[in-house]
Amino acid sequence: MKIVGNVEICNRLLPSLNIAGKGRSQWSSVGIGKLHGKDSELFILHQSAQNKLGTRYKVKNNIEQVFTRFVNEGKATIRFKSPPHDLCIKCDSLQLKLFLRTLKLGLENKIPAKTLLLSNITSTSRMPSAPKTKLAVLSRADYPILEGFPRTLHTLKINCAEQKIFDTRILKLQSLKLLDLCNNEITWLPEEIGLLPSLECLHLAGNKFGQVPVNDKRWNWISGGSIVKKLQVLDLSNNELIVLPKQLCKLKKLETLKVEKNNLIKLPPGIGNLSKLRTLAAGHNKLQYLPGSVKRLRLDLLDLTYNTFDSITDEQLANNLSVPSLLECAGRRVIKSRSVVRLE
């Protein structure tokens, strides 16, 4: 049996020689089998593009331990006694489980020898190519209408492709972490997008989401499925938005929110619930005040340039914002410092 994935070989002796023992992960194949002959021993064969002949590891009485704690995530490590190598494997979890099962049965002599001939494993002329993890579609002519999208994608960018409707084939990309649909003509997303288990970054700038009222059910994708627990970056810039949907305030992991170049007249009152938010970019809008809940945010970057705050008085701003003045903040700091000194 042979599996294909990212494999890293760690030599445990190198740290004792003041040499970094951690190797580089390579796209490789790992097979298990025997040489020709009745008394041939069981081997594990590791092959890569740089080592086409492969490295054989004796199995019987040579495996110190097999680490399977993260096997459900497609990760396992086989520790050999001689040479003192750790074979760190990362691949499809189902294939990995079958491989480890075959290894166990092979050690117990429960598999016919003919089915484990090493020659059957090495008969392929070349290494399988690494799966495609990134794809950029930068024009309508480049759009993969017939061939679709590789299921292994981690990053998908579809920019300036004149898309008016969300392509539901994207919903099959279970490994997708970053989806960039900027500069199209999309007005809404399906609620099923929340079923993408790994989606962390969603870029939607330069579309037409402002054409859908914020109380419309077509905004439910924001608060559905895994998006609430996983999404870290949301870009809704340049979408003709007047107000933001209240569902946005449920994004527990959101760290970056970009809503520049819209027509926003206010921010959601519950925006202070975004406890993980560190970047809020809301420049080039029509904001006149901020909701009082913003004082609960712990922002590293706040961009409110080119808004209309100067159209209202300081007194109105203070009443709406419920935030103390700079003088009051300074006074509180002085009182707090004196209290600390007295306690000491």
Short mmCIF file of C-alpha atoms in Angstrom, two decimals:
data_model
loop_
_atom_site.label_atom_id
_atom_site.label_comp_id
_atom_site.label_asym_id
_atom_site.label_seq_id
_atom_site.Cartn_x
_atom_site.Cartn_y
_atom_site.Cartn_z
CA MET A 1 0.00 0.00 0.00
CA LYS A 2 1.15 3.54 -0.76
CA ILE A 3 -0.03 6.96 0.42
CA VAL A 4 0.93 10.41 -0.84
CA GLY A 5 1.27 13.59 1.20
CA ASN A 6 3.65 15.95 2.94
CA VAL A 7 6.39 14.05 4.77
CA GLU A 8 9.08 15.42 7.07
CA ILE A 9 12.06 13.36 8.22
CA CYS A 10 13.57 14.37 11.57
CA ASN A 11 16.95 12.96 12.62
CA ARG A 12 16.95 12.70 16.42
CA LEU A 13 20.76 12.71 16.66
CA LEU A 14 21.25 16.14 15.08
CA PRO A 15 20.29 18.23 18.16
CA SER A 16 23.05 16.54 20.17
CA LEU A 17 25.50 17.79 17.51
CA ASN A 18 24.14 21.36 17.78
CA ILE A 19 22.46 20.96 14.42
CA ALA A 20 18.79 21.73 13.90
CA GLY A 21 17.02 18.40 13.86
CA LYS A 22 13.86 19.59 12.14
CA GLY A 23 13.81 18.85 8.41
CA ARG A 24 11.72 20.28 5.59
CA SER A 25 8.35 18.89 4.69
CA GLN A 26 8.28 17.48 1.14
CA TRP A 27 5.58 16.13 -1.12
CA SER A 28 6.37 12.43 -0.97
CA SER A 29 5.02 8.90 -1.14
CA VAL A 30 5.22 6.40 1.70
CA GLY A 31 4.69 2.72 0.95
CA ILE A 32 4.82 -0.52 2.91
CA GLY A 33 5.90 -3.84 1.41
CA LYS A 34 8.41 -6.65 1.08
CA LEU A 35 11.20 -7.59 -1.34
CA HIS A 36 11.01 -10.73 -3.44
CA GLY A 37 11.75 -13.86 -1.45
CA LYS A 38 10.01 -16.09 1.00
CA ASP A 39 11.82 -14.77 4.06
CA SER A 40 11.92 -11.15 2.96
CA GLU A 41 11.35 -8.59 5.69
CA LEU A 42 8.76 -5.86 5.77
CA PHE A 43 9.94 -2.34 4.86
CA ILE A 44 8.53 1.17 4.77
CA LEU A 45 9.70 3.01 1.65
CA HIS A 46 9.85 6.82 1.52
CA GLN A 47 10.22 8.46 -1.92
CA SER A 48 10.29 12.08 -3.01
CA ALA A 49 11.17 14.07 -6.12
CA GLN A 50 14.67 14.63 -4.68
CA ASN A 51 15.07 10.97 -3.65
CA LYS A 52 13.48 8.93 -6.42
CA LEU A 53 15.20 5.67 -5.39
CA GLY A 54 13.74 6.09 -1.93
CA THR A 55 14.82 5.28 1.60
CA ARG A 56 13.90 1.93 3.13
CA TYR A 57 13.14 1.51 6.80
CA LYS A 58 13.06 -1.94 8.34
CA VAL A 59 9.83 -2.49 10.24
CA LYS A 60 10.17 -5.62 12.38
CA ASN A 61 11.67 -4.85 15.80
CA ASN A 62 12.65 -1.41 14.48
CA ILE A 63 9.59 0.75 15.23
CA GLU A 64 9.94 2.40 18.62
CA GLN A 65 6.55 4.12 18.61
CA VAL A 66 3.73 5.30 16.35
CA PHE A 67 2.14 8.64 17.34
CA THR A 68 -1.52 8.74 16.27
CA ARG A 69 -3.02 11.41 18.51
CA PHE A 70 -3.87 13.64 15.51
CA VAL A 71 -4.68 10.90 13.03
CA ASN A 72 -8.20 12.32 12.55
CA GLU A 73 -6.52 15.47 11.21
CA GLY A 74 -4.40 13.39 8.82
CA LYS A 75 -1.22 13.53 10.94
CA ALA A 76 0.91 10.72 12.33
CA THR A 77 4.57 10.06 13.20
CA ILE A 78 6.45 6.77 12.93
CA ARG A 79 9.57 6.63 15.12
CA PHE A 80 12.31 4.22 14.01
CA LYS A 81 15.15 2.90 16.15
CA SER A 82 17.69 2.59 13.32
CA PRO A 83 18.29 4.99 11.75
CA PRO A 84 17.02 7.32 14.51
CA HIS A 85 14.48 9.00 12.26
CA ASP A 86 10.98 10.28 12.89
CA LEU A 87 8.77 10.01 9.80
CA CYS A 88 6.17 12.77 10.17
CA ILE A 89 3.30 12.20 7.75
CA LYS A 90 0.51 14.60 6.83
CA CYS A 91 -2.06 13.43 4.29
CA ASP A 92 -5.71 12.47 3.88
CA SER A 93 -6.92 11.09 7.21
CA LEU A 94 -8.74 8.10 5.69
CA GLN A 95 -5.69 7.05 3.66
CA LEU A 96 -3.47 7.46 6.70
CA LYS A 97 -5.69 5.26 8.85
CA LEU A 98 -5.70 2.56 6.16
CA PHE A 99 -1.91 2.76 5.91
CA LEU A 100 -1.45 2.35 9.66
CA ARG A 101 -3.94 -0.50 9.65
CA THR A 102 -1.94 -2.20 6.87
CA LEU A 103 1.26 -1.67 8.86
CA LYS A 104 -0.29 -3.38 11.89
CA LEU A 105 -1.62 -6.33 9.87
CA GLY A 106 1.73 -6.69 8.10
CA LEU A 107 3.55 -6.95 11.41
CA GLU A 108 1.07 -9.61 12.50
CA ASN A 109 1.57 -11.56 9.20
CA LYS A 110 -2.13 -11.30 8.45
CA ILE A 111 -1.67 -10.07 4.85
CA PRO A 112 -0.55 -12.39 1.99
CA ALA A 113 3.08 -11.74 1.02
CA LYS A 114 2.21 -11.26 -2.67
CA THR A 115 0.05 -8.25 -1.92
CA LEU A 116 2.91 -6.55 -0.05
CA LEU A 117 5.64 -6.87 -2.69
CA LEU A 118 7.75 -3.72 -2.66
CA SER A 119 8.08 -3.92 -6.45
CA ASN A 120 4.34 -3.28 -6.75
CA ILE A 121 4.81 -0.03 -4.86
CA THR A 122 7.80 1.25 -6.84
CA SER A 123 6.38 0.47 -10.26
CA THR A 124 5.19 4.03 -10.86
CA SER A 125 7.50 6.04 -13.10
CA ARG A 126 7.09 9.38 -11.39
CA MET A 127 5.86 11.02 -8.24
CA PRO A 128 2.26 12.23 -8.23
CA SER A 129 2.09 16.01 -8.47
CA ALA A 130 1.34 18.01 -5.34
CA PRO A 131 -2.29 19.10 -4.97
CA LYS A 132 -3.17 22.61 -6.05
CA THR A 133 -3.86 24.85 -3.05
CA LYS A 134 -4.08 28.31 -4.69
CA LEU A 135 -6.05 29.56 -7.69
CA ALA A 136 -6.48 33.09 -9.04
CA VAL A 137 -9.09 33.96 -11.67
CA LEU A 138 -8.42 37.54 -12.78
CA SER A 139 -10.79 37.91 -15.72
CA ARG A 140 -14.00 36.49 -17.12
CA ALA A 141 -12.05 34.70 -19.86
CA ASP A 142 -10.05 32.76 -17.23
CA TYR A 143 -13.12 31.50 -15.38
CA PRO A 144 -13.15 27.66 -15.11
CA ILE A 145 -16.69 27.16 -16.37
CA LEU A 146 -16.34 23.50 -17.34
CA GLU A 147 -13.44 22.18 -15.27
CA GLY A 148 -14.56 23.65 -11.93
CA PHE A 149 -12.30 24.20 -8.92
CA PRO A 150 -9.78 21.73 -7.42
CA ARG A 151 -11.16 20.34 -4.15
CA THR A 152 -7.78 20.87 -2.46
CA LEU A 153 -7.80 24.70 -2.70
CA HIS A 154 -6.89 26.72 0.40
CA THR A 155 -6.99 30.10 -1.39
CA LEU A 156 -9.38 31.13 -4.17
CA LYS A 157 -9.36 34.57 -5.78
CA ILE A 158 -12.00 35.52 -8.36
CA ASN A 159 -11.47 39.20 -9.23
CA CYS A 160 -12.84 41.32 -12.08
CA ALA A 161 -14.68 38.32 -13.56
CA GLU A 162 -18.05 40.12 -13.85
CA GLN A 163 -19.73 37.57 -11.60
CA LYS A 164 -23.29 38.49 -10.63
CA ILE A 165 -24.19 35.27 -8.82
CA PHE A 166 -22.18 33.27 -6.31
CA ASP A 167 -20.85 30.06 -7.86
CA THR A 168 -22.23 27.25 -5.68
CA ARG A 169 -19.37 24.95 -6.74
CA ILE A 170 -17.26 26.90 -4.24
CA LEU A 171 -19.30 25.29 -1.46
CA LYS A 172 -17.53 21.97 -2.20
CA LEU A 173 -14.11 23.36 -1.25
CA GLN A 174 -13.90 22.00 2.29
CA SER A 175 -10.25 23.11 2.78
CA LEU A 176 -10.83 26.73 1.69
CA LYS A 177 -9.39 29.30 4.13
CA LEU A 178 -9.36 32.48 2.02
CA LEU A 179 -12.06 33.47 -0.47
CA ASP A 180 -11.55 36.69 -2.44
CA LEU A 181 -14.49 37.78 -4.65
CA CYS A 182 -13.51 41.45 -4.98
CA ASN A 183 -14.55 43.63 -7.90
CA ASN A 184 -17.50 41.67 -9.24
CA GLU A 185 -21.24 42.38 -9.24
CA ILE A 186 -22.41 40.02 -6.49
CA THR A 187 -25.33 41.20 -4.31
CA TRP A 188 -25.64 38.33 -1.79
CA LEU A 189 -24.18 35.02 -0.67
CA PRO A 190 -26.01 31.74 0.03
CA GLU A 191 -26.51 30.77 3.65
CA GLU A 192 -24.69 27.48 2.90
CA ILE A 193 -21.36 29.31 2.75
CA GLY A 194 -21.39 28.97 6.53
CA LEU A 195 -20.86 25.23 6.03
CA LEU A 196 -17.29 25.80 4.80
CA PRO A 197 -15.44 24.50 7.89
CA SER A 198 -12.10 26.29 7.40
CA LEU A 199 -13.04 29.72 5.99
CA GLU A 200 -11.13 32.46 7.84
CA CYS A 201 -10.84 35.36 5.37
CA LEU A 202 -13.64 36.69 3.18
CA HIS A 203 -12.92 39.61 0.81
CA LEU A 204 -16.02 41.07 -0.87
CA ALA A 205 -14.91 44.63 -1.72
CA GLY A 206 -16.15 46.24 -4.91
CA ASN A 207 -19.45 44.35 -5.23
CA LYS A 208 -23.11 45.41 -4.84
CA PHE A 209 -24.16 44.07 -1.45
CA GLY A 210 -25.76 47.43 -0.69
CA GLN A 211 -28.63 46.57 -3.02
CA VAL A 212 -29.99 44.06 -0.48
CA PRO A 213 -31.71 45.59 2.61
CA VAL A 214 -29.97 44.71 5.88
CA ASN A 215 -33.16 43.14 7.29
CA ASP A 216 -33.38 40.77 4.32
CA LYS A 217 -32.81 37.05 4.99
CA ARG A 218 -30.15 37.07 2.29
CA TRP A 219 -27.79 38.47 4.94
CA ASN A 220 -28.20 35.36 7.12
CA TRP A 221 -24.96 33.89 5.73
CA ILE A 222 -23.05 36.12 8.16
CA SER A 223 -24.41 34.39 11.26
CA GLY A 224 -24.69 30.84 9.96
CA GLY A 225 -22.61 27.70 10.37
CA SER A 226 -18.85 27.90 10.89
CA ILE A 227 -18.48 31.55 9.86
CA VAL A 228 -19.51 32.75 13.31
CA LYS A 229 -16.77 30.67 14.95
CA LYS A 230 -14.03 30.86 12.30
CA LEU A 231 -14.12 34.11 10.27
CA GLN A 232 -11.25 36.46 11.14
CA VAL A 233 -11.23 38.93 8.22
CA LEU A 234 -14.26 40.48 6.50
CA ASP A 235 -13.92 43.13 3.79
CA LEU A 236 -17.15 44.83 2.65
CA SER A 237 -15.55 47.99 1.31
CA ASN A 238 -17.04 49.84 -1.67
CA ASN A 239 -20.41 48.08 -1.67
CA GLU A 240 -22.84 51.03 -1.56
CA LEU A 241 -23.87 50.09 1.98
CA ILE A 242 -25.92 52.59 4.01
CA VAL A 243 -26.04 50.52 7.22
CA LEU A 244 -24.44 47.25 8.26
CA PRO A 245 -26.46 44.12 9.12
CA LYS A 246 -26.78 43.44 12.83
CA GLN A 247 -25.73 39.79 12.23
CA LEU A 248 -22.19 41.08 11.76
CA CYS A 249 -21.91 41.63 15.52
CA LYS A 250 -22.09 37.86 16.10
CA LEU A 251 -18.72 37.10 14.49
CA LYS A 252 -16.86 35.90 17.58
CA LYS A 253 -13.40 35.56 15.99
CA LEU A 254 -13.44 38.63 13.73
CA GLU A 255 -10.13 40.52 13.94
CA THR A 256 -10.33 42.78 10.87
CA LEU A 257 -13.40 44.59 9.56
CA LYS A 258 -13.13 46.81 6.49
CA VAL A 259 -16.16 48.86 5.44
CA GLU A 260 -14.49 51.83 3.73
CA LYS A 261 -15.89 53.74 0.76
CA ASN A 262 -19.56 53.06 1.46
CA ASN A 263 -22.41 55.39 2.40
CA LEU A 264 -22.64 54.32 6.03
CA ILE A 265 -24.52 56.76 8.26
CA LYS A 266 -23.98 54.69 11.41
CA LEU A 267 -22.35 51.55 12.77
CA PRO A 268 -24.33 48.74 14.47
CA PRO A 269 -24.97 49.42 18.18
CA GLY A 270 -23.65 45.96 19.05
CA ILE A 271 -20.28 46.39 17.37
CA GLY A 272 -18.69 46.43 20.81
CA ASN A 273 -19.48 42.72 21.09
CA LEU A 274 -16.64 41.98 18.64
CA SER A 275 -14.17 41.24 21.42
CA LYS A 276 -11.44 39.99 19.06
CA LEU A 277 -11.59 42.99 16.70
CA ARG A 278 -8.23 44.73 16.29
CA THR A 279 -8.65 46.60 12.99
CA LEU A 280 -11.68 48.69 12.08
CA ALA A 281 -11.46 50.60 8.78
CA ALA A 282 -14.53 52.76 8.18
CA GLY A 283 -13.11 55.75 6.32
CA HIS A 284 -14.82 57.50 3.39
CA ASN A 285 -18.37 57.15 4.73
CA LYS A 286 -21.02 59.50 6.16
CA LEU A 287 -20.70 58.63 9.83
CA GLN A 288 -21.79 61.39 12.22
CA TYR A 289 -21.19 59.55 15.49
CA LEU A 290 -20.02 56.23 16.90
CA PRO A 291 -22.15 53.90 19.03
CA GLY A 292 -21.25 53.87 22.72
CA SER A 293 -20.26 50.20 22.58
CA VAL A 294 -17.03 51.03 20.69
CA LYS A 295 -15.41 51.88 24.02
CA ARG A 296 -15.37 48.14 24.75
CA LEU A 297 -13.23 47.41 21.69
CA ARG A 298 -9.47 46.90 22.00
CA LEU A 299 -8.38 48.21 18.63
CA ASP A 300 -4.86 48.45 17.27
CA LEU A 301 -5.98 50.40 14.20
CA LEU A 302 -9.03 52.64 13.78
CA ASP A 303 -9.57 54.48 10.49
CA LEU A 304 -12.43 57.00 10.44
CA THR A 305 -11.00 59.48 7.94
CA TYR A 306 -13.28 61.39 5.59
CA ASN A 307 -16.48 61.12 7.59
CA THR A 308 -18.84 63.93 8.67
CA PHE A 309 -18.25 64.08 12.41
CA ASP A 310 -17.73 67.86 12.22
CA SER A 311 -21.37 68.37 11.25
CA ILE A 312 -22.53 67.82 14.87
CA THR A 313 -21.55 69.52 18.08
CA ASP A 314 -19.19 68.09 20.68
CA GLU A 315 -22.09 67.90 23.13
CA GLN A 316 -24.18 65.78 20.72
CA LEU A 317 -21.20 63.51 20.07
CA ALA A 318 -20.61 62.97 23.80
CA ASN A 319 -24.28 62.14 24.39
CA ASN A 320 -24.35 59.61 21.57
CA LEU A 321 -20.99 58.04 22.29
CA SER A 322 -21.11 57.90 26.11
CA VAL A 323 -17.31 58.15 26.16
CA PRO A 324 -15.55 60.38 28.73
CA SER A 325 -13.54 63.38 27.54
CA LEU A 326 -9.72 63.34 27.41
CA LEU A 327 -9.63 65.61 30.49
CA GLU A 328 -11.79 63.18 32.44
CA CYS A 329 -9.64 60.20 31.31
CA ALA A 330 -6.49 62.03 32.47
CA GLY A 331 -8.08 62.82 35.84
CA ARG A 332 -9.06 59.19 36.36
CA ARG A 333 -5.51 58.10 35.56
CA VAL A 334 -4.04 60.52 38.11
CA ILE A 335 -6.46 59.35 40.82
CA LYS A 336 -5.67 55.72 40.06
CA SER A 337 -1.91 56.38 40.25
CA ARG A 338 -2.23 58.11 43.62
CA SER A 339 -4.28 55.19 44.96
CA VAL A 340 -1.54 52.77 43.97
CA VAL A 341 1.10 54.89 45.73
CA ARG A 342 -0.95 54.99 48.97
CA LEU A 343 -1.40 51.23 48.93
CA GLU A 344 2.36 50.74 48.62
#
